[in-house]
Structures are given as C-alpha cells and as structure tokens.
Amino acid sequence: MIVLPIIFQFVAGTILLFFWQKTTLQKFLSILFSIIGLGISIWLFLLVWENGIMITQSGDWKAPFGISFVADTFGVTMVLLSSISGLAVSIFSAGSMRKERLEFGFFPILHFLIMGLQGAFLTGDIFNLYVWFEVVIISSFVLLTLGGKKQQLEGALKYVSLNLLASSLFLIGIGFIYGLTGSLNMADVAIKLDNLQNRGLVSVTSGIFLVAFGIKSAIFPMYFWLPASYHTPPPAVSAIFAGLLTKLGIYAMLRTFTLMFGGDEFMGDIMVILAALTIFSGGLGALLQQNMGKIFGYLIVCHIGFLIAGLGMYTELAIMGTVFYLIHDIIVKTNLFMVSGLILKINGTQDIRELGGMYKNFPIISLLLAIPLFSLVGIPPLSGFWAKIFLIQAGLQTQDYVLIGFIVLGSFLTLWVIARLWSEVFWKNGIDLPKKANGLYFSQMTKTDQWLMVFPIVLLSGISLYIGFGAENIIILSQRISTELMDPSGYIEAVLGLKTMTP
Amino acid sequence: MLIAVILGFIFAILVPFFSKFVKKAIPFGYSLLPLSLFIFFLQFLGEIKSKGHILFHYQWVPSLGIDLSFRLDGLSLLFALMITGIGALVFIYTTYYLKGHKYLDRFYGYLSMFMASMLGVVLSDNLMSMFIFWELTSISSYFLIGFNNEDPASRKSALTALSITGFGGLVMLSGIILLQAVGGSYSFTELLNSSEIIKNSTTYGWIIALFFVGAFTKSAQFPFHFWLPGAMKAPTPVSTYLHSATMVKAGIYLLARFTPLLGDTFWWNSTLITVGAVTMVFAAIHSVLRVDLKSILAYSTISALGILVFLIGIGSEKALLAAGIFILAHALYKAALFLITGIIDHETGSRDVTKLAGLQQVMMPVAVAGFIAALSSAGVPLLLGFISKEVMYEATLQFGDWAIILTALAVLTKILLLVAGFWAGIKPFTGTLPAEFGKAKLPSPLLWIPPFLLGVLSLGFGTFPSLITESLIQPVFSSISGSDTIIQLKLWHGFNLVLVLSILTLVSGGALYWFLKPSNDLFQKTVRFEAISPQNIIEGGGKLFGSFAGIWTRFFQNGYLRNYVITILAFLTLLMAYRLFGEVNIYIDWNQISAVSHYEIIVVVLMIISILFAISTNSRSVSIVALGVVGFANCLFFLFYSAPDLAMTQFSIDTLTVLLFMLVLVKLPKNKQYSSKGIKMRDALLSLLFGTLIAILTLEVFEEPSSSEVSKYFAENAYILAKGRNVVNIILVDYRGFDTMIETVVLVIAAVGVYSLMKLNLNPSKKDL
C-alpha cells in the first residue's frame, strides 16, 4: 500500500513513454499525473500522521528476508515535498521547455526521477536504496544531457563521474555492511551493528557512507560537481535537481547515521567541521559569481552546510533544525531555479551584469520573486529563519561556538549575495541586449505558457510563506521526525514485525 | 494592540489595490494611518502613568517560546508616540514632497511597512519577535534607501546599510538565543526576574558583546557609523523618519531597554562610555567639516546617537534621565531640521550650505521652524534641548574620577553640534538671498507645517516642562532605570557649575559659528584621512575577503575533474586510514580464505591488464573500451558463482554504459597529456593506498563472525517457498524482485538517454531560451 506513490510514478512515466512525440498531450498528462501523485502523497502523509509508521514487505517476504518499505514521518514528508516540487517543475516545464526536448522523453524521465526519489525515501533496505540511487542518477544524467549542448555535456561529465564514484563507494559500503551483519534490511542491520564488538570497523564503514553520501549532497570537500553542472541544463531541470537531488544525499545520511550508525561521536565531529567548511566554501563561491545559475548553485552548497551541521551536532534539537531547514530548502531551492528560468526567459541572459530593470518593467513579478529570494535569506519571519534558531541553540548546547560563527557568516553571505542580486537584477536599469533570433522570449510566449511559468512560482512561494508564518506546524512536524530519528526503536520494531503488519 | 502593530503591514499589502482611489479622493489619505495610531497610543498615557506597564499576549509559535507579546511601558510608549507622531508628519509632508511621483504608492507601502516593524521592535516583549521586527526594519530601510533605484549610488548605499545592519542583526540573534539559554525565556518581563543570574553567568560577557554589535550597527556607532551618511541617498522624508528620528534609535532603545536587565556592570558601562564618547566627538567634528546639509545632519545625528550611548553607559539616574529627555528632544529638533532641509532642497534644488542664504525673505514660516530647531539643538533656554543638556552636564559632573574628562568631551561635542545645528537651521535663512535662488518661494503648507509643529512642541515642552514631566518622562525614566525616584525638571537650577558650562557652550559655540564658515576646503581636509576611515578599512577588509574568496574558490573549484576525484579520494583515504589504524586491531586469518581457482586467476590478470591499458593509453575511446573489459571480467565472476542471469544483466548494462560514455566523450576535445610525471606518481600512490585500504578492510570485515541468518533462510526456503533451485536466481527474481525490476527501469531510462543523445542535437549556435 505504501509503495503506491512509487508505483504510480512508474505507471505515469511508462504511459508517457507511449506518447513519445505528442508533446501537448504529454504536458497535459504530466501535470495531471503530478497532481494525482501529489494527492496520493498527501493521503499517505495523513495516514502515517494518524497511524504512525507503516510497513509493506515486497512479495510478502517477511523482514529481513525480502525488501521492506517503510513509511515513517520523515519518509512521507520527503515524499510529499518531492511531489510538490515535481508538480511545480512539471507545470513549469510545460510552459518553458523547448519542444525538441519534450519530444525526446523529458516528461517520462522526469516522472522516473520522481519515482526514484520517492522509492529512496520509502525503502527500508540499504541495497534497495542503492538501486533507487541508480534510478535517480541515470534519470538525472539523461535530463542533464538532454539537448546535448557542449556546455551541458561538460557539466554532465563531472556530474556523472563524481556521482558514479559516490555510487561505487556506496556499494563498497553496502558490501561491508553485509559482511559485518549478513543483512541488508536497515532495521535488522541497525540491531546487528549495535551488537558488534568491533566498533572501529563500524566507524570506518560509516566513514565510507559519509563520503558516498557526502558527494551526493555536495558537502566540502566533495561538492565540486555541483557548481560545475547545475547551471548548464534548462532551469526547469536545475530546479528539480536543486530541490531534491542533493537533499536525497542528506536524506540518506540522516537515515543511515541515525538508524544504523547512531551517534558516532568522531563522525559527528568530522561532520561539524565539514559543515563549517561547506558553508564557507559555498558562501565564498556565491560571492564571486556573476551568473545567476552559478550563484544559486554555490548557495545550495552553502546551505547544505546548515543541514550537515545539525546532523553533526546530533542532538534532538539539532536534528530538528536540520529537518526544518530541509523542508524549507527543498521548496525554496526548487523555486529559486524557476525564478532564474523566468528571468532568463524575460531577458535572455543569466548574467547579473547584463540584467536589470526587472522592477521597473515587471513590478508585480518582481515582488513575487522577492518572496523566494528573501525566504532563502531567512529574513524573519520567512521560512529560512526558523531553522537557524534551532541550529544556534543546539550549537550553544553542544558548545560548537565556531560552528555558530560559521552559521552566522553563512547567513550573512547569503543576505549579501541576494541583496546584491536584487540590486543588480531588479533595481539597476537594464541595458538593451540584442534579441537572439531563435530564442523564444517571455513576451513572445502565449498567455497560457506565461501562466504555466508563473503559476508554479506562485505555488511554491505560497508554501514558503506558509512555512514561515505557520512555523508552529512545521516545528511540530520536525519535532516528531526528529524524535523518530533519534530513537529508532519504533522504526525497528515496526519493520521487524514486532508490531502488526499492514500489507 | 496586535492590530495596531500589524495594521501597517496590512496597509502595505493593500496599498497597490486602493492607490488609484486614494490618489483621486483624498490625497493625504495615507496619513490617516499613523495619525490614528498616534491618537491610539496617546490614550495609554494615563494608564502607563498609574500602572507602570501593560502586557498584551498573542500566541504564535509556542513550541519555540515565541509569541507576539507586547509590553507597553514608559520607554516603549515614548517610542511608539515618536514613531506614529513623526510618522504622521512625515506622511503628510510626503504627499506634497513626492507629489506626482510615479511610485508614490510603493513609497507609502514601504513606509507603512517600516512603521509597523518599528512599532513591533519597541513594543515586543518577546525578544525573538522583537528581533523579527528588527530585521524587518532593516529590510524596509533597504528598500527605502534604494527607492531611487536607478541611481547606482543609491543602490550601493542601500546594500552597505543592509550589510551592516543585517550583520549586526545576525550577531544579535546569537545573543538573544544565548540569553534565552541562560535566562530560560525569551520574554523580557520574565527575564527581568533573573537579572542577577544572567549577570553572574559565565557567558554574560558574550551576551552583552553580541547585543552591543547589534545595537552599535543599528545606531551607527563608531566604527559602524558610515552606513548612515550613505543612507542619506534616500528621499528626505525617509532620512527624517528612519535615519534620524526612529530606526537608528532602535539600538538606543535596545540598550535602554536592557539597562535594568544587563546594565550596571563594569564592562557594560565602560564599553558604552568609550564607544559613545568616541562616536559623539568623532561625528561632531565631522559634522562641521561637511558642506552638504544632509551630510551635516547625518553626522550630527550620529553624534547625538553617540551622546545617547554615552549617557546610557554612565548609567546613573541622572544620566538615564538625560538620555530619556534627549531621545525626545533630539527627535523633535532633528526631524524638523531634516524636513526643513527637504524644503530647501525642493525649492532651491541645492543643499550646499556654503551657497544657501537669505531664504527667510521668501519662506518665513520655514525660517522660524529652522531657528527654533537650531536653538533647541544648541540647548538655548526655553527649549527642550536646554533641559536635556543641563541634565546631561549634571550627570557627567557626578561621574567620580573621570568627571572632568567626560564633561569636557560632552561640552566639546555640544559646542560642535551647536555649530552644525546653526548651519542647518539658521545659516540658509540669514544674509542676502543669492540671485540663483530667486525663484524660491514658500511651498505648500503641507510641507512647512510639520517642521513648524515640531518646533512648537520643542518650545512648548521646553518652556513648560511640567507638560511632560509626569505623564511621559517619569514613566520613561522608571522603565530605563528601574527605580522609583520622582524626577523633577526645572528651567532654573540656580547659579552653579552646570549653568557656567551651559553658558560656556553657548558662547563658544556662537563664536565658533561666527568665525568658522562652512567651506569645501574644510571638507577637502577630511578627504586626506579617507584612507584610514573605518568605512575604507571595512570596505578594504571586504575586498580582501573577496580576493580570499577568489583564491579559496579557485583552489577547490579548479575545473579539473581529476583534481576533484583526487581530493575526494584523498579525503576518504585519510579518514579511513585514521580510523582503521587508530581503532581497529588488524588481524587477518589467511587460513579462512578459500582456495583460488585458475579461471579466477586468468580473469584477474585480464582485469589488471585492461586497467593498465586504460590508464596508459592516450585515446579516450580505448580507455573506455578497456574499462568495458574490466566490467565484462566482473561479469565472468558472476558466472563462476552460478548467477548467469545476473551476468547477463551486467553484460547489457556494461555495454550500454560504454556506449553512453562514448557518445559523451566524442564531443569532448582530444585527450592531451596534462600531467607531469610527479603528478602521475602522486596519483598512482594515492590509488594504491586507497586500493590497499579497501582490500584490508574487506578482509577485516569478513573476519567478523557475521550472522548468516538471511542467507541460510534463502538457501533453505528457495525451493520450498519460491519454487526454484538456483538460489541466486530466486533472490534476484523473488526475494529481491523489486530491485531487479527497478534495475530494468534503469536500463530503460539509459536506453532513452542514449537514443536522445544520438538523435537530439540542439544546434550549438542557438542560445537556449
């Protein structure tokens, strides 16, 4: 039952494959499927919210022998968020994506990508997680190269090489886990690892996982592929990448380090150091860039640092901060790249030196775009602000004062970068750029297409505002997730059938 | 109360919708908002006088202990009245000042957003919600400074102001959280009870340091002061409202508010006295070296803020009283001076104090207002400025050993400020009117009534201090000092040292005004010191940081894939090695390892050869093919261990991967030899190290007595439950059938990718839009 979102996306992707060249139909179907997918996610979320952790054993093989699917609050929240992002990007692509790309399987792959993500969020099996990672990598690789421009391929090469490296390390790690415990079911592994005498070996294994997921989530010193590749594909693709791909790495890290390697102090310290350096590197990188896509790319890195910081400190409060930030970040980063896509469509460039005059020419759109931009900065009480309170509080408790300094620095750099961006892109007088002959500008688009581009930004901005102003609800959710993560006994019991199963 | 605070936000959101209507029907309709709020707050005067403070409580984010509680006491009431009162005048003034401006409605939107945030700052009892409003004032100030957004200087000033105040805000946020950690609450009222605990805690120094950074950046204290003169790029109503009367006093408000909670310790007092004194003298000197009216006023504002910090730092009852009066006195005269400057600018198009003169001939009422404001700023008797100055001198004179120095500094500052005030309020109106300003005329009353009204208040309160002593100043004093002393304000203190100092101030100030004429030469002299000004140092620091950012980023993000891979592997190798040799007893039992067959040896040799081939060849395609061979050799292992299905899948995946890679690689430029021998050696060494580590680890892992529960189950039940003899196959298609299915999907996606890459080739000359 809980695999329904995955199955649904699978069906959606497959159906879309059958309408290979019929782009208009594909647009319609993709949006429709995304809406239904969102509906299913909401339903699953509510179900888990009411009933607690739910389990499905594939093929009805009892855990730990088959593959278990587990819907805990964290998992379903991530599924929900990915559905929201997916819907937004699907609508945005319908408005903005070039026909040629749509004719070559953009939409089916998009749905397969979402399927991969949701599978990863719901699986309770470490090898199965690896398989979902594969789905995600291969679909993202196809999306990244779709169109095959030289610049895209160059970025894609770095992306895929480093991600494959991560996958191999992940696989090596799984091999070690299997060697140590003889099991792949994460709940089962958790118990067996816990009973293992040779802690050092567990620690080394967790180090491999740290690096494998670290590459995926772009933390220091493994973030290189991200700034190299995220600005190259069409913004709609970057949007889904920015919102969800690095977050998948974070998800995996949160899951494995709370469930399987619970609280290895040494690795925690390492993570805190890496978090500080990640914030630093991302912030400094963003400071220098002139291309909007690259600026946002570095900002992703910077904010990944915030997420790792919480995991590194490893207290309930800190994890709560991480979860809250994760929820905020998925929505706002997806939105951000759509924003850059919209600006690109309007002006024909992403270079902030050439951009300008947005505020004069499009006052309403400018104010709309201000919402995600300033939410990202975390101008209180917008969504980026709340998590920082938790992180700083947690830092005080664990006495990671230097880390707090870096969090403050990171926030400041974000503020500065976005304020500069605002000043350049929105306030400055634009220069008349020569129109590109074969580009389709916003002003030349049909009204429907224009709306299809603006509406998802409105949608996600609305959600960001809700996260900010309705922070209480998000805090309650993060608190529950954090409690479940920090005390995985409920999860383990549910998976290993000490509780009644729901087939 | 909640409505009173957020009304401005609602208003700001609604402005775009009813702007057309307001423009036609009631041009000054916007002013009704601050005006009605002003009246609303006036009602509380009596209640505050009798009760001390009133609390209002609204829930918001209870799990964090953040709520929208408001605390109305003397201090917050004074600020609320200033915010709404001066706000009302500024709103009225703007209707004419920016009449016909294209974006007038936006301007009002920002302005009311600012007003609401500022009210939030001064009324919030909850420190976190105060911080939220605090940041909102910074943001609205950013939008207002950058209101003339097509002017690069405006944009730069806006960014500078936001950087400084935003930075201070973030630092203060840490302070608030730290305070909460020590004091156990975000509520100011509750924290007041644990004042002693906080002062004696080990983190007290940190708390005040963090708060100081917040307050000093906001209130433009040395060395963070330079954003304020820059902020004068904003339209004059904004300068009046934000950058003189209200927002910049938020830092002062903060310090005053926290005096009963954190004050009266050595570090608190000495830091504030030092910073305040440096700021007030430094800025006062600067104010008389400028020629642009707004610059003069900006520096004199900074100096006044310095005086306030200085007084709060002294911390005696007299000093706090002086601060309380001075907040009001300064707001009244400085707002008036700014408004007058705006009028002059509006009518003559000049703000150059060296040129302006004789305007009293054409705009008498404005000149009157200017005179009153200048005199109040000078502290001439019968004006509110006089009372505040007297009390201030009394306070400095009582300050023990340092009394002489502090008093001297105060007198010096006051003398210089007197000159600055005269330049702004008197100089433009006296003398003969230059011909170039011949066209200047008295503007609409909407412009001159606001400063005039402020002058009347200065005069009224100064002449009859009893008007405000009990109703306003007493509660303000009580809430800053936390004491119940009954205060008295008098015009006549008898012949004493204070009076002598007052006379000295007036006489020498007057003399200085007489002899020192504002000139560009003086201004040029300051330019020489520009290199060591805090602005330059901080900006230089910023640039340095920028170059460092460049070095750092280029070092890590150097564009070479191989460097990325090396960095990552080196990091992992270090991490593993450190843990492995630090924590694990390495012991490998060779007897446990099963015998190796000769096929296996052949395949391994094949693998090694192809790997060597792959790394030594110059052609990309050859190395891809060689790697493909390694993949196939791997598949052979699957075959040896009786998993033909798996081997088949692996074969096809490998083939596809090689194809996909070939397609990508074909488009890349030709492979060249970039690496020197040394680098190659380093890489080889690293690979060997990494490989060895993984090998040791693998052997180590298999030393562990792992439970074979799962594999046993598979072996035992494969035939019984799953009806198959080949266990591996059963695992693949049944136990773990899901994995296999998904891997099939991976294949499909890869196939689509390969197809698209081959077929779809967007013309590179087309820019992607």
CSV table of C-alpha atoms in Angstrom, one decimal, chain A residues 3 6-7 10 17 20 58 61 64-67 69 96 98 100-101 104-105 109 112 115 125 127-128 130-132 134-135 138-139 141-142 145-150 153-154 157-158 160-162 164-165 169 172 175-176 178-184 188 192 196 198 200-201 203-205 207-208 210-211 215 220-225 227-228 234 264 266-267 270 274 277 280-281 284-285 287-289 298 344-345 348 359-360 363 367 374 379-381 385-386 388-390 392-393 396 401 404 408-409 411-413 415-416 419-420 422-424 427-429 436 438-441 468-469 471-472 475-476 479, chain B residues 16 60-64 66 102-103 106 110 128 131-133 135-136 139 142-147 149-150 154-156 158-159 162-164 166-167 170-171 173-174 177-181 186 203 545-554 556-561 563-565 567-569 571-572 575-576 578-580 583-585 620 657 660-661 663-665 667-669 690 693-694 697-702 704-711 713-714 717 721-722 730 734-743 745-750 752-757 759-769:
chain,number,residue,atom,x,y,z
A,3,VAL,CA,4.5,1.8,-2.3
A,6,ILE,CA,6.3,4.8,-6.4
A,7,ILE,CA,4.1,2.5,-8.5
A,10,PHE,CA,6.2,4.3,-12.5
A,17,LEU,CA,6.7,6.9,-22.9
A,20,TRP,CA,6.7,9.9,-27.4
A,58,SER,CA,7.5,-6.6,-1.1
A,61,TRP,CA,8.5,-11.9,2.3
A,64,PRO,CA,14.6,-9.1,6.9
A,65,PHE,CA,14.4,-11.5,4.1
A,66,GLY,CA,12.6,-9.5,1.5
A,67,ILE,CA,12.7,-5.8,0.7
A,69,PHE,CA,9.2,-0.5,2.5
A,96,SER,CA,9.1,26.8,-20.7
A,98,ARG,CA,11.7,23.6,-25.7
A,100,GLU,CA,12.7,19.5,-29.1
A,101,ARG,CA,13.5,18.4,-25.5
A,104,PHE,CA,12.9,13.3,-26.6
A,105,GLY,CA,11.4,11.9,-23.4
A,109,ILE,CA,12.2,10.7,-17.4
A,112,PHE,CA,11.0,8.2,-13.4
A,115,MET,CA,9.8,7.7,-8.7
A,125,ASP,CA,16.6,-1.7,2.7
A,127,PHE,CA,20.7,-2.2,-1.1
A,128,ASN,CA,17.3,-1.2,-2.4
A,130,TYR,CA,21.3,1.9,-3.7
A,131,VAL,CA,19.0,0.8,-6.6
A,132,TRP,CA,16.9,3.9,-6.2
A,134,GLU,CA,20.8,4.4,-9.6
A,135,VAL,CA,17.4,5.3,-10.9
A,138,ILE,CA,20.6,7.7,-14.6
A,139,SER,CA,17.5,9.8,-15.0
A,141,PHE,CA,22.1,12.2,-16.2
A,142,VAL,CA,19.6,11.9,-19.1
A,145,THR,CA,22.4,15.9,-21.1
A,146,LEU,CA,19.1,16.2,-23.0
A,147,GLY,CA,19.8,18.6,-25.8
A,148,GLY,CA,23.4,17.7,-25.9
A,149,LYS,CA,25.0,21.1,-26.0
A,150,LYS,CA,28.7,21.2,-25.4
A,153,LEU,CA,28.0,17.7,-21.6
A,154,GLU,CA,31.0,19.2,-20.0
A,157,LEU,CA,30.7,14.6,-17.3
A,158,LYS,CA,31.8,16.0,-14.0
A,160,VAL,CA,28.2,11.7,-13.6
A,161,SER,CA,31.8,10.8,-12.9
A,162,LEU,CA,31.7,12.0,-9.3
A,164,LEU,CA,29.4,7.2,-10.1
A,165,LEU,CA,32.3,7.4,-7.7
A,169,LEU,CA,31.7,3.9,-2.6
A,172,ILE,CA,31.5,-0.9,-1.2
A,175,GLY,CA,29.3,-4.8,0.9
A,176,PHE,CA,31.0,-4.1,4.2
A,178,TYR,CA,26.6,-7.1,4.5
A,179,GLY,CA,29.9,-8.7,5.5
A,180,LEU,CA,29.5,-7.4,9.0
A,181,THR,CA,25.9,-8.2,9.6
A,182,GLY,CA,24.8,-10.6,7.0
A,183,SER,CA,21.8,-8.5,6.3
A,184,LEU,CA,20.6,-5.6,4.2
A,188,ASP,CA,18.0,-5.5,11.0
A,192,LYS,CA,23.2,-6.3,14.4
A,196,LEU,CA,29.0,-5.8,17.1
A,198,ASN,CA,34.5,-4.2,16.7
A,200,GLY,CA,36.3,0.7,14.9
A,201,LEU,CA,35.3,-1.3,11.9
A,203,SER,CA,33.2,3.6,12.3
A,204,VAL,CA,35.3,3.1,9.2
A,205,THR,CA,32.3,1.8,7.3
A,207,GLY,CA,33.2,6.9,7.0
A,208,ILE,CA,32.7,5.3,3.6
A,210,LEU,CA,29.8,9.7,4.9
A,211,VAL,CA,31.9,10.2,1.8
A,215,ILE,CA,29.5,13.5,-2.7
A,220,PHE,CA,33.0,20.0,1.5
A,221,PRO,CA,35.4,18.8,0.0
A,222,MET,CA,33.2,16.8,-2.3
A,223,TYR,CA,30.9,19.5,-3.7
A,224,PHE,CA,32.8,20.2,-6.9
A,225,TRP,CA,30.4,18.6,-9.4
A,227,PRO,CA,28.7,24.3,-9.2
A,228,ALA,CA,30.1,22.8,-12.4
A,234,PRO,CA,17.4,24.2,-18.7
A,264,ASP,CA,29.3,8.0,16.3
A,266,PHE,CA,34.0,11.0,15.9
A,267,MET,CA,32.0,11.2,12.7
A,270,ILE,CA,34.0,15.4,11.4
A,274,LEU,CA,32.8,19.7,7.2
A,277,LEU,CA,33.8,24.5,5.7
A,280,PHE,CA,32.3,28.8,4.0
A,281,SER,CA,33.1,27.4,0.5
A,284,LEU,CA,32.6,32.4,-0.8
A,285,GLY,CA,31.8,30.9,-4.2
A,287,LEU,CA,30.1,35.9,-3.6
A,288,LEU,CA,32.1,35.8,-6.8
A,289,GLN,CA,29.8,34.6,-9.4
A,298,TYR,CA,27.0,27.8,-4.7
A,344,LEU,CA,16.2,34.1,-18.3
A,345,LYS,CA,13.1,33.9,-20.5
A,348,GLY,CA,17.6,36.3,-22.5
A,359,TYR,CA,11.5,46.1,-11.0
A,360,LYS,CA,10.6,48.8,-13.5
A,363,PRO,CA,6.8,45.2,-10.7
A,367,LEU,CA,7.5,41.4,-5.8
A,374,PHE,CA,14.1,36.7,0.8
A,379,ILE,CA,14.6,37.4,6.7
A,380,PRO,CA,12.4,36.7,9.7
A,381,PRO,CA,9.8,35.6,9.9
A,385,PHE,CA,14.8,31.9,9.5
A,386,TRP,CA,13.3,29.5,12.0
A,388,LYS,CA,18.6,28.8,12.3
A,389,ILE,CA,17.3,29.4,15.8
A,390,PHE,CA,17.4,25.6,16.4
A,392,ILE,CA,22.2,28.1,17.0
A,393,GLN,CA,20.5,26.8,20.1
A,396,LEU,CA,25.2,26.5,22.2
A,401,TYR,CA,30.7,28.1,19.1
A,404,ILE,CA,27.7,29.1,15.2
A,408,VAL,CA,26.1,33.4,11.1
A,409,LEU,CA,28.7,34.1,8.5
A,411,SER,CA,23.6,33.7,6.7
A,412,PHE,CA,25.3,37.0,6.2
A,413,LEU,CA,26.9,36.0,3.0
A,415,LEU,CA,22.0,38.0,2.7
A,416,TRP,CA,24.7,40.0,0.9
A,419,ALA,CA,20.8,41.8,-1.8
A,420,ARG,CA,23.4,42.4,-4.5
A,422,TRP,CA,18.3,42.2,-6.1
A,423,SER,CA,20.1,45.4,-6.6
A,424,GLU,CA,21.6,44.3,-9.9
A,427,TRP,CA,16.8,47.8,-9.4
A,428,LYS,CA,19.5,48.6,-11.9
A,429,ASN,CA,18.5,50.0,-15.2
A,436,LYS,CA,18.5,36.5,-30.0
A,438,ASN,CA,15.9,31.9,-32.4
A,439,GLY,CA,15.2,32.4,-28.7
A,440,LEU,CA,11.6,32.4,-27.6
A,441,TYR,CA,11.2,35.3,-25.2
A,468,GLY,CA,7.4,31.0,7.5
A,469,PHE,CA,4.2,32.2,9.1
A,471,ALA,CA,6.2,27.8,11.5
A,472,GLU,CA,4.5,26.3,14.5
A,475,ILE,CA,8.1,22.8,14.0
A,476,ILE,CA,5.7,20.2,15.4
A,479,GLN,CA,10.0,17.6,16.2
B,16,PRO,CA,-1.3,48.8,-4.6
B,60,TRP,CA,2.3,32.5,17.7
B,61,VAL,CA,5.0,29.8,17.8
B,62,PRO,CA,4.5,28.3,21.3
B,63,SER,CA,6.9,25.4,20.7
B,64,LEU,CA,9.8,27.8,20.5
B,66,ILE,CA,8.0,32.8,20.6
B,102,LYS,CA,5.3,57.6,-10.3
B,103,TYR,CA,5.8,55.2,-7.4
B,106,ARG,CA,5.0,51.9,-3.3
B,110,TYR,CA,7.4,50.6,2.3
B,128,MET,CA,12.6,36.8,19.3
B,131,PHE,CA,14.3,40.5,16.6
B,132,ILE,CA,11.9,39.6,13.7
B,133,PHE,CA,10.6,43.2,13.6
B,135,GLU,CA,15.2,42.7,10.8
B,136,LEU,CA,12.1,43.9,9.1
B,139,ILE,CA,14.8,45.4,5.1
B,142,TYR,CA,17.0,48.8,2.4
B,143,PHE,CA,14.0,49.3,0.1
B,144,LEU,CA,13.6,52.9,1.1
B,145,ILE,CA,17.3,53.9,0.7
B,146,GLY,CA,17.3,52.2,-2.7
B,147,PHE,CA,14.0,53.9,-3.6
B,149,ASN,CA,16.8,52.5,-7.6
B,150,GLU,CA,18.2,53.7,-10.9
B,154,SER,CA,21.5,54.7,-4.0
B,155,ARG,CA,21.9,51.0,-4.7
B,156,LYS,CA,25.3,50.9,-3.2
B,158,ALA,CA,21.3,50.5,0.3
B,159,LEU,CA,23.5,47.5,0.1
B,162,LEU,CA,21.7,46.3,4.8
B,163,SER,CA,25.1,44.6,5.1
B,164,ILE,CA,26.0,46.5,8.2
B,166,GLY,CA,22.0,42.8,8.7
B,167,PHE,CA,25.3,41.6,10.0
B,170,LEU,CA,22.5,38.2,12.9
B,171,VAL,CA,25.1,38.6,15.6
B,173,LEU,CA,20.3,36.8,17.1
B,174,SER,CA,23.0,34.7,18.6
B,177,ILE,CA,19.5,32.8,21.8
B,178,LEU,CA,22.4,32.8,24.3
B,179,LEU,CA,20.4,35.0,26.6
B,180,GLN,CA,17.5,32.6,26.4
B,181,ALA,CA,19.8,29.7,27.1
B,186,TYR,CA,12.5,35.0,25.5
B,203,THR,CA,28.5,33.9,29.3
B,545,PHE,CA,37.8,38.9,1.9
B,546,GLY,CA,36.6,38.9,-1.7
B,547,SER,CA,40.1,38.1,-3.1
B,548,PHE,CA,40.4,35.4,-0.5
B,549,ALA,CA,37.1,34.1,-1.6
B,550,GLY,CA,38.5,34.0,-5.1
B,551,ILE,CA,41.7,32.2,-4.1
B,552,TRP,CA,39.7,29.7,-2.0
B,553,THR,CA,37.2,29.0,-4.7
B,554,ARG,CA,39.7,28.7,-7.5
B,556,PHE,CA,39.0,23.9,-4.8
B,557,GLN,CA,36.8,24.5,-7.8
B,558,ASN,CA,39.6,24.5,-10.3
B,559,GLY,CA,37.7,23.0,-13.1
B,560,TYR,CA,39.7,19.8,-13.4
B,561,LEU,CA,37.7,16.7,-12.8
B,563,ASN,CA,41.6,17.1,-9.1
B,564,TYR,CA,38.1,16.7,-7.8
B,565,VAL,CA,38.4,12.9,-7.8
B,567,THR,CA,40.6,15.5,-3.4
B,568,ILE,CA,37.7,13.2,-2.6
B,569,LEU,CA,39.7,10.0,-2.6
B,571,PHE,CA,39.9,12.8,2.0
B,572,LEU,CA,38.3,9.3,2.2
B,575,LEU,CA,39.5,9.3,7.0
B,576,MET,CA,39.6,5.6,6.7
B,578,TYR,CA,42.9,7.3,10.6
B,579,ARG,CA,40.0,5.3,11.9
B,580,LEU,CA,41.3,1.9,10.7
B,583,GLU,CA,40.6,2.0,16.2
B,584,VAL,CA,40.9,-1.5,14.7
B,585,ASN,CA,43.2,-4.3,15.5
B,620,ARG,CA,39.6,8.2,-24.7
B,657,THR,CA,27.3,2.4,-20.2
B,660,LEU,CA,26.7,6.2,-23.4
B,661,PHE,CA,30.1,7.2,-22.4
B,663,LEU,CA,28.7,9.4,-27.0
B,664,VAL,CA,29.5,12.0,-24.4
B,665,LEU,CA,33.3,11.6,-24.8
B,667,LYS,CA,32.0,15.6,-28.1
B,668,LEU,CA,34.9,16.5,-25.8
B,669,PRO,CA,38.2,17.8,-27.1
B,690,PHE,CA,43.2,3.6,-1.5
B,693,LEU,CA,43.0,0.1,2.4
B,694,ILE,CA,39.8,-1.2,0.8
B,697,LEU,CA,39.0,-3.5,5.1
B,698,THR,CA,37.3,-6.2,3.1
B,699,LEU,CA,39.4,-8.9,4.6
B,700,GLU,CA,38.9,-7.4,8.0
B,701,VAL,CA,35.1,-7.3,7.5
B,702,PHE,CA,35.0,-10.9,6.6
B,704,GLU,CA,33.9,-10.7,11.7
B,705,PRO,CA,31.6,-13.6,12.6
B,706,SER,CA,28.6,-12.4,10.7
B,707,SER,CA,25.2,-13.9,11.2
B,708,SER,CA,24.2,-16.0,8.2
B,709,GLU,CA,20.6,-16.0,9.2
B,710,VAL,CA,19.4,-14.3,6.0
B,711,SER,CA,21.5,-16.3,3.6
B,713,TYR,CA,16.9,-18.6,5.1
B,714,PHE,CA,17.3,-18.0,1.4
B,717,ASN,CA,13.4,-21.8,1.5
B,721,LEU,CA,8.6,-21.4,-0.8
B,722,ALA,CA,9.8,-19.9,-4.0
B,730,ILE,CA,15.5,-16.8,-6.7
B,734,ASP,CA,11.7,-13.2,-6.0
B,735,TYR,CA,13.1,-12.3,-2.6
B,736,ARG,CA,14.6,-9.1,-4.0
B,737,GLY,CA,12.5,-9.0,-7.1
B,738,PHE,CA,11.8,-5.3,-6.6
B,739,ASP,CA,15.5,-4.5,-7.0
B,740,THR,CA,15.6,-6.3,-10.3
B,741,MET,CA,12.5,-4.6,-11.6
B,742,ILE,CA,13.9,-1.2,-10.8
B,743,GLU,CA,17.2,-2.1,-12.4
B,745,VAL,CA,13.8,0.6,-15.3
B,746,VAL,CA,17.3,2.0,-15.1
B,747,LEU,CA,18.0,0.2,-18.3
B,748,VAL,CA,15.0,1.7,-20.0
B,749,ILE,CA,16.0,5.2,-18.9
B,750,ALA,CA,19.5,4.7,-20.0
B,752,VAL,CA,16.1,6.6,-23.7
B,753,GLY,CA,19.1,8.7,-22.8
B,754,VAL,CA,21.3,7.0,-25.4
B,755,TYR,CA,18.6,7.4,-28.0
B,756,SER,CA,18.1,11.1,-27.2
B,757,LEU,CA,21.8,11.9,-27.1
B,759,LYS,CA,19.2,11.9,-32.1
B,760,LEU,CA,18.6,15.2,-30.4
B,761,ASN,CA,21.4,17.6,-31.0
B,762,LEU,CA,20.4,21.2,-30.4
B,763,ASN,CA,22.2,23.4,-32.7
B,764,PRO,CA,25.0,24.9,-30.6
B,765,SER,CA,24.6,28.4,-32.2
B,766,LYS,CA,21.1,28.6,-30.8
B,767,LYS,CA,21.1,30.1,-27.3
B,768,ASP,CA,18.8,28.1,-25.1
B,769,LEU,CA,15.8,30.0,-24.1
